[in-house]
mmCIF file of C-alpha atoms in Angstrom:
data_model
loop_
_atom_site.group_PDB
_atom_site.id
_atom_site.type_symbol
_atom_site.label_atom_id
_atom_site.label_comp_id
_atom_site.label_asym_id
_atom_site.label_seq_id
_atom_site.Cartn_x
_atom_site.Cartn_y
_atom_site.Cartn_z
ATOM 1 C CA UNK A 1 30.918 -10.148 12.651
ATOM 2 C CA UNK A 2 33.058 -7.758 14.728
ATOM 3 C CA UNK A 3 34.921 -5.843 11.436
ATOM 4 C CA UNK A 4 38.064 -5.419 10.817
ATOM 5 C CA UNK A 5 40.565 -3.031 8.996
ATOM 6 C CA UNK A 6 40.258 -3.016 5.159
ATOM 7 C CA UNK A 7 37.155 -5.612 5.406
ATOM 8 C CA UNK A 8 33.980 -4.685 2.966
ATOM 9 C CA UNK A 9 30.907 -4.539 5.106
ATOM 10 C CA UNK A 10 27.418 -4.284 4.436
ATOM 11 C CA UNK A 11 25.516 -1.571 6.611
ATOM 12 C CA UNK A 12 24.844 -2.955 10.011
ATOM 13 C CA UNK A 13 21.869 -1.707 12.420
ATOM 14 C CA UNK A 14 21.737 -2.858 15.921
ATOM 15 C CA UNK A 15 18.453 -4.152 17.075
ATOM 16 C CA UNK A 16 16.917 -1.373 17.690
ATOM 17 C CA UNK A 17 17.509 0.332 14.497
ATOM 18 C CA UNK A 18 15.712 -2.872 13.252
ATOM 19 C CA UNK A 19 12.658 -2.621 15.582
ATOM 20 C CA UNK A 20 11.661 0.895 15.222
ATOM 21 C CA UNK A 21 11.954 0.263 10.839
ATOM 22 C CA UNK A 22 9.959 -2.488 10.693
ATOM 23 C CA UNK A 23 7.323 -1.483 13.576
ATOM 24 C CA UNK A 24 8.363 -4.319 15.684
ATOM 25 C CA UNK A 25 9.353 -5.250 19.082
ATOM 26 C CA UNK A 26 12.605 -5.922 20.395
ATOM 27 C CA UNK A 27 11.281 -8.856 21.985
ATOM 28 C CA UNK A 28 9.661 -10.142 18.889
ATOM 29 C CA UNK A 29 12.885 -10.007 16.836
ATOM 30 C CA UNK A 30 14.463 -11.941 19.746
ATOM 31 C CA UNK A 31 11.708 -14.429 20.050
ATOM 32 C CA UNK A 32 11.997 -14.911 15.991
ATOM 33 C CA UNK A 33 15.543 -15.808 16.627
ATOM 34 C CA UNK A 34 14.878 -17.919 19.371
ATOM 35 C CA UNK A 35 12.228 -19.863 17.514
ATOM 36 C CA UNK A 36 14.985 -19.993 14.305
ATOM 37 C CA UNK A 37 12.690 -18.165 11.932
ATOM 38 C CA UNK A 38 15.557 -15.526 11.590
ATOM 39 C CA UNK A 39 19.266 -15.069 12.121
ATOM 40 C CA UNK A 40 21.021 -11.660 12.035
ATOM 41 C CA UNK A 41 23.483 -11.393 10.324
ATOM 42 C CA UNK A 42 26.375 -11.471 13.071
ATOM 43 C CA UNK A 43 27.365 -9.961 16.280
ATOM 44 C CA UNK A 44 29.578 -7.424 17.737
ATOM 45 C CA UNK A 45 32.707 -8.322 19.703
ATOM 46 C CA UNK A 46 30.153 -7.377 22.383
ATOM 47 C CA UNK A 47 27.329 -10.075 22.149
ATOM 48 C CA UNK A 48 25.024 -7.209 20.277
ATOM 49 C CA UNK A 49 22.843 -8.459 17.347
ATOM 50 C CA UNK A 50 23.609 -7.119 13.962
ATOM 51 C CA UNK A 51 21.363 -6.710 10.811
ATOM 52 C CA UNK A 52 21.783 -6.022 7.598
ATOM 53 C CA UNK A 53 19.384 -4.380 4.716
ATOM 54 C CA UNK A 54 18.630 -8.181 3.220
ATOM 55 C CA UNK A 55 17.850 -9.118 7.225
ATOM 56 C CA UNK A 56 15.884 -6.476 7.302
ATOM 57 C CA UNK A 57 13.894 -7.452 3.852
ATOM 58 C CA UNK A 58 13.814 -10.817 5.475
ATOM 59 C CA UNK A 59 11.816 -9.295 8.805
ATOM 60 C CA UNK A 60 9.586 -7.504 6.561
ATOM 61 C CA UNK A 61 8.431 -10.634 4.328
ATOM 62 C CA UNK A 62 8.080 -12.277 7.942
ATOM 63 C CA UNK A 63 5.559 -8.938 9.492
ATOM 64 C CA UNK A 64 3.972 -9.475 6.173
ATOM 65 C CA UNK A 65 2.965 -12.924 6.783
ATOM 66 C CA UNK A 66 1.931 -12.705 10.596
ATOM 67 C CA UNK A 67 -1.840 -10.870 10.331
ATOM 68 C CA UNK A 68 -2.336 -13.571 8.080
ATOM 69 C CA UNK A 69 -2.207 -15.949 10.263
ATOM 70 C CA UNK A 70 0.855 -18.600 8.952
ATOM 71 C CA UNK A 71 2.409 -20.147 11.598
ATOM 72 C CA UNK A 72 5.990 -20.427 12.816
ATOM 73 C CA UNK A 73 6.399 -23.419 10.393
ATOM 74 C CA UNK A 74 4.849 -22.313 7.524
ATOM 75 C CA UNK A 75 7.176 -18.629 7.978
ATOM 76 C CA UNK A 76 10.298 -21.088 8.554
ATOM 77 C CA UNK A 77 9.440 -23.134 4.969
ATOM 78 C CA UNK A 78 8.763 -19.635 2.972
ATOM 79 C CA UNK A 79 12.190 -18.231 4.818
ATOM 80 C CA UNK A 80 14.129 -21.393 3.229
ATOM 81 C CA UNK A 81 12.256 -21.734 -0.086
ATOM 82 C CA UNK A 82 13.209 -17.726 -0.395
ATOM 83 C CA UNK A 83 16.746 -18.623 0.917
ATOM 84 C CA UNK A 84 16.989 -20.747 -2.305
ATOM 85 C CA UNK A 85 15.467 -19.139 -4.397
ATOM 86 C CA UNK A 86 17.612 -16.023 -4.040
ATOM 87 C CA UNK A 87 20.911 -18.651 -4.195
ATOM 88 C CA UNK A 88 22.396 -18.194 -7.891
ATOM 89 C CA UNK A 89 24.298 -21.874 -6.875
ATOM 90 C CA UNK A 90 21.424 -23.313 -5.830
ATOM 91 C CA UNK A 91 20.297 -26.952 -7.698
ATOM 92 C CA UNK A 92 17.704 -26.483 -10.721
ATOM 93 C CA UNK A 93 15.365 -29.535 -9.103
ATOM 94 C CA UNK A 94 15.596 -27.329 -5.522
ATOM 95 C CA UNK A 95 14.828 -24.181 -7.082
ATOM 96 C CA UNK A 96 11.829 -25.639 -8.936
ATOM 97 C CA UNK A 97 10.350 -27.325 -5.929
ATOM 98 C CA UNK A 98 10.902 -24.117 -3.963
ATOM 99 C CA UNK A 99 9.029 -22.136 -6.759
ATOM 100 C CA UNK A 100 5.631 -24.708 -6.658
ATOM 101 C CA UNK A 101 5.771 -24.094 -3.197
ATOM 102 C CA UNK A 102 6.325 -20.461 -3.463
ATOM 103 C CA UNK A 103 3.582 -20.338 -5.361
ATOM 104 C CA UNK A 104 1.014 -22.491 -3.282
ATOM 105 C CA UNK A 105 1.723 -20.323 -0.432
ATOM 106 C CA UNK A 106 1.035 -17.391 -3.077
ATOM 107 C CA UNK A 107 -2.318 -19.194 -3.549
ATOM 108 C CA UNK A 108 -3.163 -20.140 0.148
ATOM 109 C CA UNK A 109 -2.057 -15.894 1.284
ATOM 110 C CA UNK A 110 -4.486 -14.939 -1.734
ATOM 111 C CA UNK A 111 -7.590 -17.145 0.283
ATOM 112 C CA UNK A 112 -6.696 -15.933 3.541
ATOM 113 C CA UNK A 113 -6.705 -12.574 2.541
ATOM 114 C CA UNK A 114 -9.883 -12.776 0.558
ATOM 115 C CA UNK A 115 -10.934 -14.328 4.361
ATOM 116 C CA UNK A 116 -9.938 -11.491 5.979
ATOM 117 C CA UNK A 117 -11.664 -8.800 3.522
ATOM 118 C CA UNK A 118 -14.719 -10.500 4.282
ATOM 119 C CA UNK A 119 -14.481 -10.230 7.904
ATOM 120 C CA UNK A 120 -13.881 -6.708 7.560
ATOM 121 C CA UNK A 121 -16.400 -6.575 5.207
ATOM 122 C CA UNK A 122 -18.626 -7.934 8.295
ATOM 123 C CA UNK A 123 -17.022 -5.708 10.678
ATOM 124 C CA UNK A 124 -18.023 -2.185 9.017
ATOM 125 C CA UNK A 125 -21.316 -3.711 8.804
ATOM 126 C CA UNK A 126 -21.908 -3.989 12.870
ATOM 127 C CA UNK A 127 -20.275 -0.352 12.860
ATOM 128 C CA UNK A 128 -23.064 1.030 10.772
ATOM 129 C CA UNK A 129 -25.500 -0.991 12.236
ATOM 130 C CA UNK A 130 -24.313 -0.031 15.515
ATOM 131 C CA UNK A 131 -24.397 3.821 14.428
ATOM 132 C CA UNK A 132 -27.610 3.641 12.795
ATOM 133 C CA UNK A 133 -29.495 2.722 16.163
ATOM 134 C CA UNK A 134 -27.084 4.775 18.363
ATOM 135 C CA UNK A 135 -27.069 7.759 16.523
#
């Protein structure tokens, strides 16, 4: 994705751009692409990774996903259902299926979170418990 004169280009950050606005690691942006949950967008003449704004949405719906506990497969099959989704060319029968499963993982991110209130819920109990007998 090394530019050239008179090309358009979207605004580019380098990795660490991307890291430090999305509260991530380098190494966990490299491990992502490793793993093929995301791609930048290209790459300098150098080697260098390069993002773009919608990579950056991308990272963010991925972060979003992690504390609640989805794995790598489950983050790879919302990436691609979003992938089509967003695709104005994309078949009527693919963008249908990708919706139902859009929203079954709407459904399944709705329990786990509801999981995770209660164990918070649990937590701030022990706290005041805790406090209550400890001053």
């Amino acid at each position: 994705m090394a530019q050239g004169a008179g090309e358009t280009t979207d605004v580019v950050m380098h990795i660490g751009e991307v890291a430090a606005r999305t509260e991530l690691s380098l190494r966990s942006l490299r491990h992502w692409e490793e793993v093929g949950l995301l791609q930048p967008s290209g790459r300098t003449d150098g080697g260098f990774r390069l993002y773009t704004e919608s990579d950056v949405d991308k990272i963010l719906v991925i972060r979003r996903m992690k504390p609640l506990g989805f794995s790598l497969d489950e983050m790879k099959a919302v990436m691609s259902d979003l992938e089509v989704l967003g695709d104005p060319e994309a078949d009527e029968s693919d963008r249908a299926a990708a919706q139902q499963r859009i929203a079954d993982v709407r459904t399944d991110a709705t329990e786990r979170r509801a999981r995770l209130v209660r164990q918070l819920e649990m937590a701030d109990e022990f706290i005041g418990l805790l406090g209550a007998r400890h001053g």
